[in-house]
Amino acid sequence: MGEKTRLYMEDWLYNSGLVGFYNVLKHAENDVVIKQNYIEFESDALVGFEKKYFNYFIDKYKDTLSLNKIISFEKFILHHEENNFENFNEKSLEFTNKYISDVAKKQIKSNSYKSAYELIESPVDILGLEKNLKTINLKKKQEIRDILPEIKDIFDLMKQVIKYMKLEESRKYIGAKNAMYSVIKNGWNGVCFLNPQTKEKDMYIDYKCYFIDPTIEYLNTDKSKFKYSCFSCNRKMKDFSNDLSFLNSTGFDVSRKSSHVWDFQNDIAVCPICKLVYSCVPAGISYLYDKGIYINDNSSMRNAIAINNKIHMGIYRQKDEDKKLTYKALVESINEEYNDKIKYELADIQLVRYEDGKYRFNILSKNSLKVIKDSEDDLNKLINCGFKEINTYFNVYELVIDRLLNSQNMFTLIQKMLHYKLSQPRDSYYHTFHITRILRINIRFLKGVGCMKGVYKDIVKEGNDAGEKLREKYRSKGSVDKLSGISYRLLNSLKTNNVDSFMDTLLNCYMYVKSSVPEIFLDTLKDEDKFKTIGYAFVAGLIEGRKENNTDNENGGKDNE
């Protein structure tokens, strides 16, 4: 039995490291005691911690590691071999060529893989196999059966590559390299195995020497003569050698940036135990490619572990097409809480997001949580909606949740979506009825913050219906082409809150079709939020109208006009 050590909850970053430290030990089936605000472990658990550390990442993130992408091709090979290549067609050939060029050859000859080969004891010349891997072209007048011998040769080569990648040592070292550069690097960088100048090639030994050995030595040392205190846990420590510069977007280089501390004398350093905990930050935050999410529920250690593990499982339980959505797992966790009748357990808790190499912070307010719960059906319809801006794709679901978490209304988003629907419909993957769903979510949000009082009827539906009917009248007069220009003018009026300009354009439209203005527009004169809500719903109906076979149940948009 080793000495027991308690690690107490502190700030959000340390807490995420604690959750990660617990996850690593629990994954290795070590005993860890969880109490209200601390965890307790025996020092024996640190023996072989480097293997536990990497095993956690290799197992938990296996779906996103490139090693598994290479191995996953085996199913495709076996399927066609079992069927004697009867179903192998041009699409299968295209898939094979894409796999060879984009996955196999690209990964096998990458620098991170090459450095791992030196650690794997195997007689196989994997780089020689890579050179022989070539894509197969189907020439004119050739059929698939003509090139079957070449395909079989390539499949035999691939089986040798996959056999090599499935070796225990390949999983150990290549898997660790994958985890280092796709997950761990998001939390910390520049030291140990992530230091480009490191002399130790084996990342397991490097991690052990840099993080674990100093911790074990510190635990066994008499600290009575130490005169400094740890910046994080207040334990006594010998010197200030362990700074926080290795943490992304948090620490700084104390030797080069001494002006960051009082009187140019650095007093920010941590003990070896805290440094080890901080190295586990990537195991506490749930990452999806270059995005991460962590809920800092610091009321209870058990709750912090439970909610963050639930989010991690939620992200990797999603279907492949939904895995780009980091917020979806968060929303599911919130909805599960409501279903369990534990309302507001997450209320007023800090949400930390990692995006574009920076941390962003929000507080999960009661209003935002209630709107997210009440809008479950509307949000689910937005999952596949998005638009392209220059060369970047934006998912509407993520944008709406982001605004709810930031306590922002949706009007600028709706303005942009309607504008793109008019100006670049090919890059707008949604219909205007998705915009009416966003308007309904926005009404719930505005009511939650004390606006839109006294609105009992469905002003979104009435405004949208008015737009659709006016479009039909223009169509019957053969003037539907005029609606684009009218829509632009109405959007400009809405953007600048110019009610007079909006009503002028509207009156001209109804005079043109010799019809009276619907009563719903009287409400636009009473309140700015009502004006924008009804106005955008009207423009949405005017732009697209009611499409044939439009059931309002589609998720995402494909047949853009």
Short mmCIF file of C-alpha atoms in Angstrom, two decimals, residues 84-535:
data_model
loop_
_atom_site.label_atom_id
_atom_site.label_comp_id
_atom_site.label_asym_id
_atom_site.label_seq_id
_atom_site.Cartn_x
_atom_site.Cartn_y
_atom_site.Cartn_z
CA ASN A 84 -15.03 -12.94 -55.37
CA PHE A 85 -15.07 -9.27 -56.54
CA GLU A 86 -18.52 -9.69 -58.09
CA ASN A 87 -19.74 -6.33 -56.72
CA PHE A 88 -16.49 -4.48 -57.37
CA ASN A 89 -17.37 -1.63 -59.74
CA GLU A 90 -16.02 1.77 -60.80
CA LYS A 91 -17.20 3.36 -57.55
CA SER A 92 -15.30 0.72 -55.57
CA LEU A 93 -12.20 1.46 -57.66
CA GLU A 94 -12.61 5.19 -57.01
CA PHE A 95 -12.96 4.51 -53.26
CA THR A 96 -9.83 2.31 -53.32
CA ASN A 97 -7.77 4.93 -55.16
CA LYS A 98 -8.93 7.66 -52.80
CA TYR A 99 -8.02 5.53 -49.81
CA ILE A 100 -4.55 4.76 -51.22
CA SER A 101 -3.70 8.39 -52.02
CA ASP A 102 -5.47 10.27 -49.19
CA VAL A 103 -5.08 7.83 -46.30
CA ALA A 104 -2.55 5.03 -46.77
CA LYS A 105 0.33 6.68 -48.68
CA LYS A 106 -0.16 10.05 -47.00
CA GLN A 107 -0.01 8.62 -43.45
CA ILE A 108 2.62 5.89 -43.96
CA LYS A 109 5.23 8.35 -45.21
CA SER A 110 4.38 11.16 -42.78
CA ASN A 111 7.15 12.24 -40.41
CA SER A 112 5.27 11.20 -37.26
CA TYR A 113 4.82 7.65 -38.63
CA LYS A 114 8.47 7.48 -39.77
CA SER A 115 9.69 8.39 -36.28
CA ALA A 116 7.46 5.66 -34.80
CA TYR A 117 8.84 2.95 -37.16
CA GLU A 118 12.23 3.30 -35.44
CA LEU A 119 10.65 2.13 -32.18
CA ILE A 120 8.80 -0.86 -33.65
CA GLU A 121 10.70 -4.12 -33.81
CA SER A 122 9.54 -5.71 -37.03
CA PRO A 123 11.35 -7.06 -40.13
CA VAL A 124 8.68 -5.54 -42.40
CA ASP A 125 9.90 -2.70 -44.63
CA ILE A 126 6.77 -0.58 -44.35
CA LEU A 127 8.18 2.29 -46.42
CA GLY A 128 9.07 -0.20 -49.17
CA LEU A 129 5.45 -1.40 -49.18
CA GLU A 130 4.28 2.21 -49.43
CA LYS A 131 6.39 2.77 -52.57
CA ASN A 132 4.72 -0.19 -54.25
CA LEU A 133 1.23 1.08 -53.39
CA LYS A 134 -0.14 2.77 -56.48
CA THR A 135 -3.53 3.92 -57.63
CA ILE A 136 -5.10 1.97 -60.51
CA ASN A 137 -6.48 3.76 -63.53
CA LEU A 138 -9.24 2.35 -65.70
CA LYS A 139 -8.35 3.10 -69.30
CA LYS A 140 -10.78 3.64 -72.13
CA LYS A 141 -12.35 0.44 -73.45
CA GLN A 142 -11.19 -1.34 -70.27
CA GLU A 143 -13.61 -2.97 -67.86
CA ILE A 144 -13.20 -3.74 -64.19
CA ARG A 145 -12.55 -7.45 -64.88
CA ASP A 146 -9.57 -6.44 -67.06
CA ILE A 147 -7.78 -4.83 -64.12
CA LEU A 148 -8.83 -7.36 -61.44
CA PRO A 149 -5.30 -8.90 -61.23
CA GLU A 150 -3.86 -5.44 -60.43
CA ILE A 151 -6.58 -4.81 -57.84
CA LYS A 152 -5.85 -8.16 -56.16
CA ASP A 153 -2.12 -7.34 -56.03
CA ILE A 154 -2.86 -3.97 -54.43
CA PHE A 155 -5.19 -5.64 -51.92
CA ASP A 156 -2.43 -8.12 -51.01
CA LEU A 157 -0.07 -5.21 -50.41
CA MET A 158 -2.66 -3.44 -48.32
CA LYS A 159 -3.19 -6.57 -46.22
CA GLN A 160 0.54 -6.57 -45.43
CA VAL A 161 0.35 -2.88 -44.47
CA ILE A 162 -2.72 -3.49 -42.29
CA LYS A 163 -1.09 -6.52 -40.66
CA TYR A 164 1.86 -4.30 -39.73
CA MET A 165 -0.44 -1.57 -38.37
CA LYS A 166 -2.30 -4.13 -36.23
CA LEU A 167 0.88 -5.20 -34.40
CA GLU A 168 0.80 -4.50 -30.67
CA GLU A 169 3.88 -2.28 -30.97
CA SER A 170 2.34 -0.35 -33.88
CA ARG A 171 -0.72 0.36 -31.77
CA LYS A 172 1.54 1.39 -28.90
CA TYR A 173 3.82 3.79 -30.78
CA ILE A 174 1.87 4.90 -33.86
CA GLY A 175 -1.31 5.19 -31.75
CA ALA A 176 0.62 7.30 -29.24
CA LYS A 177 1.95 9.52 -32.05
CA ASN A 178 -1.61 9.96 -33.35
CA ALA A 179 -2.85 10.87 -29.85
CA MET A 180 0.04 13.31 -29.32
CA TYR A 181 -0.65 15.37 -32.41
CA SER A 182 -4.45 15.09 -32.64
CA VAL A 183 -5.51 15.29 -28.97
CA ILE A 184 -2.79 15.99 -26.39
CA LYS A 185 -1.37 18.92 -28.36
CA ASN A 186 -4.67 20.77 -27.85
CA GLY A 187 -4.02 20.97 -24.10
CA TRP A 188 -0.28 21.54 -23.80
CA ASN A 189 2.73 21.81 -26.06
CA GLY A 190 6.46 22.57 -26.34
CA VAL A 191 7.82 20.26 -23.63
CA CYS A 192 8.54 16.55 -23.15
CA PHE A 193 7.58 14.50 -26.25
CA LEU A 194 5.96 17.58 -27.82
CA ASN A 195 9.26 19.45 -27.73
CA PRO A 196 10.72 19.29 -31.28
CA GLN A 197 14.23 19.31 -29.75
CA THR A 198 13.67 16.38 -27.38
CA LYS A 199 16.48 13.82 -27.41
CA GLU A 200 14.32 10.92 -26.21
CA LYS A 201 12.56 9.24 -29.13
CA ASP A 202 10.37 6.97 -27.00
CA MET A 203 7.41 9.13 -25.90
CA TYR A 204 6.62 6.73 -23.02
CA ILE A 205 10.09 7.14 -21.50
CA ASP A 206 10.03 10.88 -22.19
CA TYR A 207 6.69 11.32 -20.37
CA LYS A 208 7.88 9.18 -17.47
CA CYS A 209 11.11 11.16 -17.05
CA TYR A 210 9.48 14.56 -17.41
CA PHE A 211 6.26 14.19 -15.41
CA ILE A 212 6.12 10.98 -13.38
CA ASP A 213 9.61 10.48 -11.93
CA PRO A 214 9.73 14.05 -10.48
CA THR A 215 6.28 13.45 -8.94
CA ILE A 216 7.29 10.16 -7.29
CA GLU A 217 10.52 11.75 -6.08
CA TYR A 218 8.59 14.74 -4.69
CA LEU A 219 6.12 12.48 -2.84
CA ASN A 220 9.02 10.63 -1.16
CA THR A 221 10.95 13.78 -0.21
CA ASP A 222 10.94 15.50 3.15
CA LYS A 223 9.38 18.89 2.39
CA SER A 224 9.87 20.50 5.80
CA LYS A 225 12.78 22.63 4.57
CA PHE A 226 11.12 23.85 1.38
CA LYS A 227 10.36 27.55 1.58
CA TYR A 228 8.22 28.17 -1.51
CA SER A 229 4.53 27.36 -2.06
CA CYS A 230 2.83 25.87 -5.10
CA PHE A 231 0.85 28.49 -7.03
CA SER A 232 -2.04 26.05 -7.48
CA CYS A 233 -2.35 23.73 -4.45
CA ASN A 234 -0.18 25.59 -1.91
CA ARG A 235 2.01 22.55 -1.19
CA LYS A 236 5.59 23.32 -0.21
CA MET A 237 8.12 23.12 -3.03
CA LYS A 238 11.86 23.54 -3.50
CA ASP A 239 12.08 26.12 -6.33
CA PHE A 240 10.22 27.80 -9.19
CA SER A 241 11.47 25.45 -11.89
CA ASN A 242 7.99 24.15 -12.86
CA ASP A 243 6.25 27.05 -14.58
CA LEU A 244 3.01 26.89 -16.57
CA SER A 245 4.43 27.92 -19.95
CA PHE A 246 3.68 24.50 -21.43
CA LEU A 247 -0.10 25.00 -21.11
CA ASN A 248 -1.78 26.38 -24.24
CA SER A 249 -3.20 29.90 -23.96
CA THR A 250 -2.47 29.97 -20.22
CA GLY A 251 1.17 30.06 -19.21
CA PHE A 252 4.03 32.27 -20.39
CA ASP A 253 7.78 31.88 -20.71
CA VAL A 254 9.02 33.28 -17.39
CA SER A 255 12.60 33.72 -18.64
CA ARG A 256 11.62 35.76 -21.70
CA LYS A 257 8.48 37.51 -20.40
CA SER A 258 9.48 38.47 -16.88
CA SER A 259 7.43 41.68 -17.23
CA HIS A 260 4.28 39.56 -16.81
CA VAL A 261 4.92 39.26 -13.07
CA TRP A 262 5.31 41.77 -10.26
CA ASP A 263 8.71 43.46 -10.10
CA PHE A 264 10.02 41.09 -12.80
CA GLN A 265 10.36 38.38 -10.12
CA ASN A 266 8.45 35.25 -11.07
CA ASP A 267 6.43 33.64 -8.30
CA ILE A 268 4.16 31.55 -10.54
CA ALA A 269 5.21 27.92 -10.42
CA VAL A 270 3.63 24.62 -9.44
CA CYS A 271 4.75 21.49 -7.64
CA PRO A 272 5.44 18.27 -9.64
CA ILE A 273 2.06 16.80 -8.60
CA CYS A 274 0.14 19.74 -10.08
CA LYS A 275 2.30 19.62 -13.20
CA LEU A 276 1.33 15.97 -13.65
CA VAL A 277 -2.34 16.90 -13.15
CA TYR A 278 -2.05 19.68 -15.76
CA SER A 279 -0.56 17.17 -18.21
CA CYS A 280 -3.90 15.31 -17.93
CA VAL A 281 -5.95 18.33 -19.09
CA PRO A 282 -6.41 16.75 -22.58
CA ALA A 283 -7.97 13.70 -20.90
CA GLY A 284 -10.50 15.89 -19.05
CA ILE A 285 -11.64 18.07 -21.94
CA SER A 286 -13.70 16.34 -24.66
CA TYR A 287 -12.09 17.06 -28.02
CA LEU A 288 -13.48 16.62 -31.47
CA TYR A 289 -10.68 17.33 -33.94
CA ASP A 290 -9.59 20.92 -33.15
CA LYS A 291 -12.56 21.79 -30.91
CA GLY A 292 -12.98 21.00 -27.24
CA ILE A 293 -15.63 21.39 -24.58
CA TYR A 294 -15.49 21.23 -20.77
CA ILE A 295 -18.17 21.95 -18.18
CA ASN A 296 -16.64 23.28 -14.98
CA ASP A 297 -19.16 21.90 -12.49
CA ASN A 298 -17.07 22.74 -9.43
CA SER A 299 -19.85 22.10 -6.92
CA SER A 300 -18.95 18.43 -6.80
CA MET A 301 -16.07 16.29 -8.06
CA ARG A 302 -18.47 13.47 -8.86
CA ASN A 303 -20.73 15.76 -10.94
CA ALA A 304 -17.75 17.19 -12.85
CA ILE A 305 -16.58 13.70 -13.80
CA ALA A 306 -20.10 12.49 -14.69
CA ILE A 307 -21.19 15.40 -16.89
CA ASN A 308 -17.91 15.62 -18.84
CA ASN A 309 -17.75 11.89 -19.44
CA LYS A 310 -21.38 11.99 -20.55
CA ILE A 311 -20.51 14.69 -23.09
CA HIS A 312 -17.49 12.72 -24.34
CA MET A 313 -19.61 9.61 -24.83
CA GLY A 314 -22.34 11.73 -26.44
CA ILE A 315 -19.91 13.14 -29.02
CA TYR A 316 -18.56 9.73 -30.03
CA ARG A 317 -21.97 8.06 -29.91
CA GLN A 318 -23.23 10.36 -32.65
CA LYS A 319 -23.57 9.18 -36.20
CA ASP A 320 -20.62 9.93 -38.46
CA GLU A 321 -22.42 12.84 -40.15
CA ASP A 322 -23.22 14.44 -36.77
CA LYS A 323 -19.72 14.10 -35.33
CA LYS A 324 -18.82 17.55 -36.53
CA LEU A 325 -21.24 18.96 -33.94
CA THR A 326 -19.59 19.46 -30.56
CA TYR A 327 -22.65 21.21 -29.13
CA LYS A 328 -25.05 18.38 -29.93
CA ALA A 329 -23.68 16.23 -27.11
CA LEU A 330 -23.99 19.18 -24.74
CA VAL A 331 -27.62 19.74 -25.76
CA GLU A 332 -28.38 16.05 -25.30
CA SER A 333 -26.88 16.16 -21.81
CA ILE A 334 -29.02 19.18 -20.94
CA ASN A 335 -32.14 17.48 -22.25
CA GLU A 336 -31.31 14.27 -20.37
CA GLU A 337 -31.17 16.27 -17.15
CA TYR A 338 -34.63 17.65 -17.78
CA ASN A 339 -35.94 14.21 -18.59
CA ASP A 340 -34.47 12.99 -15.28
CA LYS A 341 -36.34 15.87 -13.59
CA ILE A 342 -33.10 17.34 -12.25
CA LYS A 343 -33.93 20.79 -13.57
CA TYR A 344 -31.28 23.48 -13.57
CA GLU A 345 -28.51 21.28 -12.19
CA LEU A 346 -26.27 22.76 -14.87
CA ALA A 347 -27.55 26.29 -14.36
CA ASP A 348 -24.98 29.02 -13.64
CA ILE A 349 -22.11 26.65 -14.37
CA GLN A 350 -19.10 27.66 -16.41
CA LEU A 351 -18.82 26.24 -19.92
CA VAL A 352 -15.32 26.27 -21.44
CA ARG A 353 -14.88 25.82 -25.18
CA TYR A 354 -11.62 25.36 -27.06
CA GLU A 355 -11.80 26.73 -30.60
CA ASP A 356 -9.16 27.97 -33.02
CA GLY A 357 -6.42 27.51 -30.41
CA LYS A 358 -8.18 29.70 -27.82
CA TYR A 359 -10.41 29.15 -24.82
CA ARG A 360 -13.85 30.76 -24.75
CA PHE A 361 -15.99 30.99 -21.63
CA ASN A 362 -19.74 31.09 -21.06
CA ILE A 363 -22.07 30.69 -18.14
CA LEU A 364 -24.93 28.23 -18.68
CA SER A 365 -27.80 30.51 -17.66
CA LYS A 366 -31.22 29.17 -16.63
CA ASN A 367 -32.81 31.03 -19.53
CA SER A 368 -30.44 29.51 -22.11
CA LEU A 369 -30.95 26.01 -20.70
CA LYS A 370 -34.73 26.41 -20.76
CA VAL A 371 -34.71 27.73 -24.34
CA ILE A 372 -32.47 24.83 -25.45
CA LYS A 373 -34.81 22.33 -23.81
CA ASP A 374 -38.01 23.92 -25.13
CA SER A 375 -36.51 24.20 -28.63
CA GLU A 376 -35.39 20.57 -28.89
CA ASP A 377 -37.57 19.82 -31.92
CA ASP A 378 -36.68 23.06 -33.73
CA LEU A 379 -32.95 22.55 -33.07
CA ASN A 380 -33.00 18.96 -34.35
CA LYS A 381 -34.33 20.21 -37.68
CA LEU A 382 -31.29 22.49 -38.06
CA ILE A 383 -28.59 19.82 -37.66
CA ASN A 384 -27.76 19.51 -41.37
CA CYS A 385 -28.33 23.16 -42.26
CA GLY A 386 -25.37 25.35 -43.15
CA PHE A 387 -23.83 27.81 -45.55
CA LYS A 388 -20.47 28.55 -47.09
CA GLU A 389 -18.75 31.85 -46.49
CA ILE A 390 -15.75 32.17 -48.84
CA ASN A 391 -14.28 28.67 -48.36
CA THR A 392 -15.51 28.02 -44.84
CA TYR A 393 -18.59 25.97 -44.01
CA PHE A 394 -20.74 27.13 -41.09
CA ASN A 395 -23.26 24.83 -39.43
CA VAL A 396 -26.48 26.64 -38.48
CA TYR A 397 -27.13 24.36 -35.48
CA GLU A 398 -23.76 25.29 -33.97
CA LEU A 399 -24.29 29.00 -34.69
CA VAL A 400 -27.73 29.00 -33.00
CA ILE A 401 -26.46 27.20 -29.87
CA ASP A 402 -23.43 29.49 -29.77
CA ARG A 403 -25.71 32.53 -29.72
CA LEU A 404 -27.95 31.05 -27.04
CA LEU A 405 -24.91 30.35 -24.85
CA ASN A 406 -23.67 33.89 -25.43
CA SER A 407 -27.17 35.30 -24.67
CA GLN A 408 -27.39 36.89 -28.12
CA ASN A 409 -30.53 37.17 -30.24
CA MET A 410 -30.66 35.61 -33.73
CA PHE A 411 -31.56 38.63 -35.86
CA THR A 412 -28.11 39.15 -37.42
CA LEU A 413 -27.87 35.42 -38.19
CA ILE A 414 -31.34 35.43 -39.81
CA GLN A 415 -30.44 38.56 -41.81
CA LYS A 416 -27.30 36.83 -43.10
CA MET A 417 -29.11 33.58 -43.97
CA LEU A 418 -31.88 35.37 -45.90
CA HIS A 419 -29.31 37.50 -47.70
CA TYR A 420 -27.29 34.42 -48.71
CA LYS A 421 -30.49 32.66 -49.80
CA LEU A 422 -31.01 35.51 -52.27
CA SER A 423 -27.41 36.18 -53.32
CA GLN A 424 -25.70 32.75 -53.26
CA PRO A 425 -28.39 30.04 -53.12
CA ARG A 426 -25.96 27.31 -54.26
CA ASP A 427 -23.94 27.71 -51.07
CA SER A 428 -27.02 27.93 -48.80
CA TYR A 429 -27.96 24.48 -47.57
CA TYR A 430 -31.30 25.31 -45.94
CA HIS A 431 -34.84 26.34 -46.76
CA THR A 432 -36.65 29.41 -45.54
CA PHE A 433 -38.85 27.29 -43.24
CA HIS A 434 -35.66 26.55 -41.30
CA ILE A 435 -35.43 30.31 -40.76
CA THR A 436 -38.93 30.36 -39.29
CA ARG A 437 -37.77 27.71 -36.81
CA ILE A 438 -34.86 29.96 -35.80
CA LEU A 439 -37.36 32.82 -35.38
CA ARG A 440 -39.41 30.68 -32.99
CA ILE A 441 -36.28 29.82 -30.98
CA ASN A 442 -35.48 33.54 -30.93
CA ILE A 443 -38.95 34.40 -29.57
CA ARG A 444 -38.44 31.94 -26.68
CA PHE A 445 -35.06 33.52 -25.98
CA LEU A 446 -36.45 37.08 -26.11
CA LYS A 447 -39.37 36.18 -23.82
CA GLY A 448 -36.87 34.65 -21.38
CA VAL A 449 -34.98 37.95 -21.12
CA GLY A 450 -38.16 39.98 -20.60
CA CYS A 451 -38.89 41.12 -24.18
CA MET A 452 -41.82 40.30 -26.49
CA LYS A 453 -44.35 40.54 -23.69
CA GLY A 454 -48.00 40.10 -24.57
CA VAL A 455 -47.30 37.99 -27.67
CA TYR A 456 -49.79 35.15 -27.54
CA LYS A 457 -50.48 34.44 -31.22
CA ASP A 458 -48.08 32.80 -33.66
CA ILE A 459 -46.71 35.97 -35.31
CA VAL A 460 -44.05 33.95 -37.16
CA LYS A 461 -46.67 31.85 -38.93
CA GLU A 462 -48.90 34.82 -39.70
CA GLY A 463 -45.99 36.88 -41.04
CA ASN A 464 -44.69 33.94 -43.09
CA ASP A 465 -48.18 33.18 -44.50
CA ALA A 466 -48.55 36.83 -45.54
CA GLY A 467 -45.25 36.62 -47.45
CA GLU A 468 -46.26 33.37 -49.17
CA LYS A 469 -49.66 34.79 -50.22
CA LEU A 470 -48.09 37.95 -51.61
CA ARG A 471 -45.63 35.82 -53.58
CA GLU A 472 -48.55 33.87 -55.09
CA LYS A 473 -50.25 37.12 -56.13
CA TYR A 474 -47.05 38.31 -57.81
CA ARG A 475 -46.76 34.93 -59.51
CA SER A 476 -50.33 35.18 -60.83
CA LYS A 477 -49.46 38.59 -62.33
CA GLY A 478 -46.29 37.14 -63.90
CA SER A 479 -44.08 39.45 -61.79
CA VAL A 480 -42.35 36.99 -59.49
CA ASP A 481 -38.93 38.16 -60.72
CA LYS A 482 -39.53 41.51 -59.03
CA LEU A 483 -39.55 39.86 -55.60
CA SER A 484 -35.75 39.57 -55.31
CA GLY A 485 -35.29 43.34 -55.49
CA ILE A 486 -38.21 43.90 -53.10
CA SER A 487 -36.74 41.37 -50.66
CA TYR A 488 -33.36 43.16 -50.70
CA ARG A 489 -35.08 46.49 -49.89
CA LEU A 490 -37.10 44.91 -47.05
CA LEU A 491 -33.95 43.25 -45.62
CA ASN A 492 -32.11 46.59 -45.67
CA SER A 493 -35.02 48.21 -43.79
CA LEU A 494 -35.00 45.42 -41.21
CA LYS A 495 -31.23 45.62 -40.81
CA THR A 496 -31.40 49.35 -40.03
CA ASN A 497 -34.63 49.15 -37.97
CA ASN A 498 -36.28 51.52 -40.44
CA VAL A 499 -40.01 50.83 -39.97
CA ASP A 500 -41.07 53.71 -42.29
CA SER A 501 -38.99 52.39 -45.19
CA PHE A 502 -40.25 48.83 -44.59
CA MET A 503 -43.90 49.97 -44.54
CA ASP A 504 -43.42 52.12 -47.69
CA THR A 505 -42.10 49.14 -49.63
CA LEU A 506 -44.87 46.94 -48.22
CA LEU A 507 -47.67 49.36 -49.10
CA ASN A 508 -46.35 49.68 -52.67
CA CYS A 509 -46.37 45.89 -53.00
CA TYR A 510 -49.97 45.54 -51.82
CA MET A 511 -51.10 48.45 -54.00
CA TYR A 512 -49.49 46.71 -56.99
CA VAL A 513 -51.51 43.53 -56.39
CA LYS A 514 -54.61 45.59 -55.39
CA SER A 515 -54.97 43.98 -52.01
CA SER A 516 -55.26 45.20 -48.42
CA VAL A 517 -52.30 45.00 -46.03
CA PRO A 518 -52.74 42.13 -43.54
CA GLU A 519 -53.63 43.11 -39.97
CA ILE A 520 -50.49 41.41 -38.58
CA PHE A 521 -48.37 44.36 -39.76
CA LEU A 522 -50.10 46.67 -37.24
CA ASP A 523 -48.05 44.84 -34.58
CA THR A 524 -44.79 45.83 -36.27
CA LEU A 525 -45.38 49.45 -35.27
CA LYS A 526 -45.58 48.62 -31.56
CA ASP A 527 -42.28 46.99 -30.75
CA GLU A 528 -38.84 46.70 -32.39
CA ASP A 529 -38.50 42.95 -31.71
CA LYS A 530 -42.00 42.27 -33.08
CA PHE A 531 -41.17 44.37 -36.16
CA LYS A 532 -38.07 42.32 -36.88
CA THR A 533 -39.71 38.96 -36.11
CA ILE A 534 -42.74 39.57 -38.34
CA GLY A 535 -40.58 41.28 -40.98
#
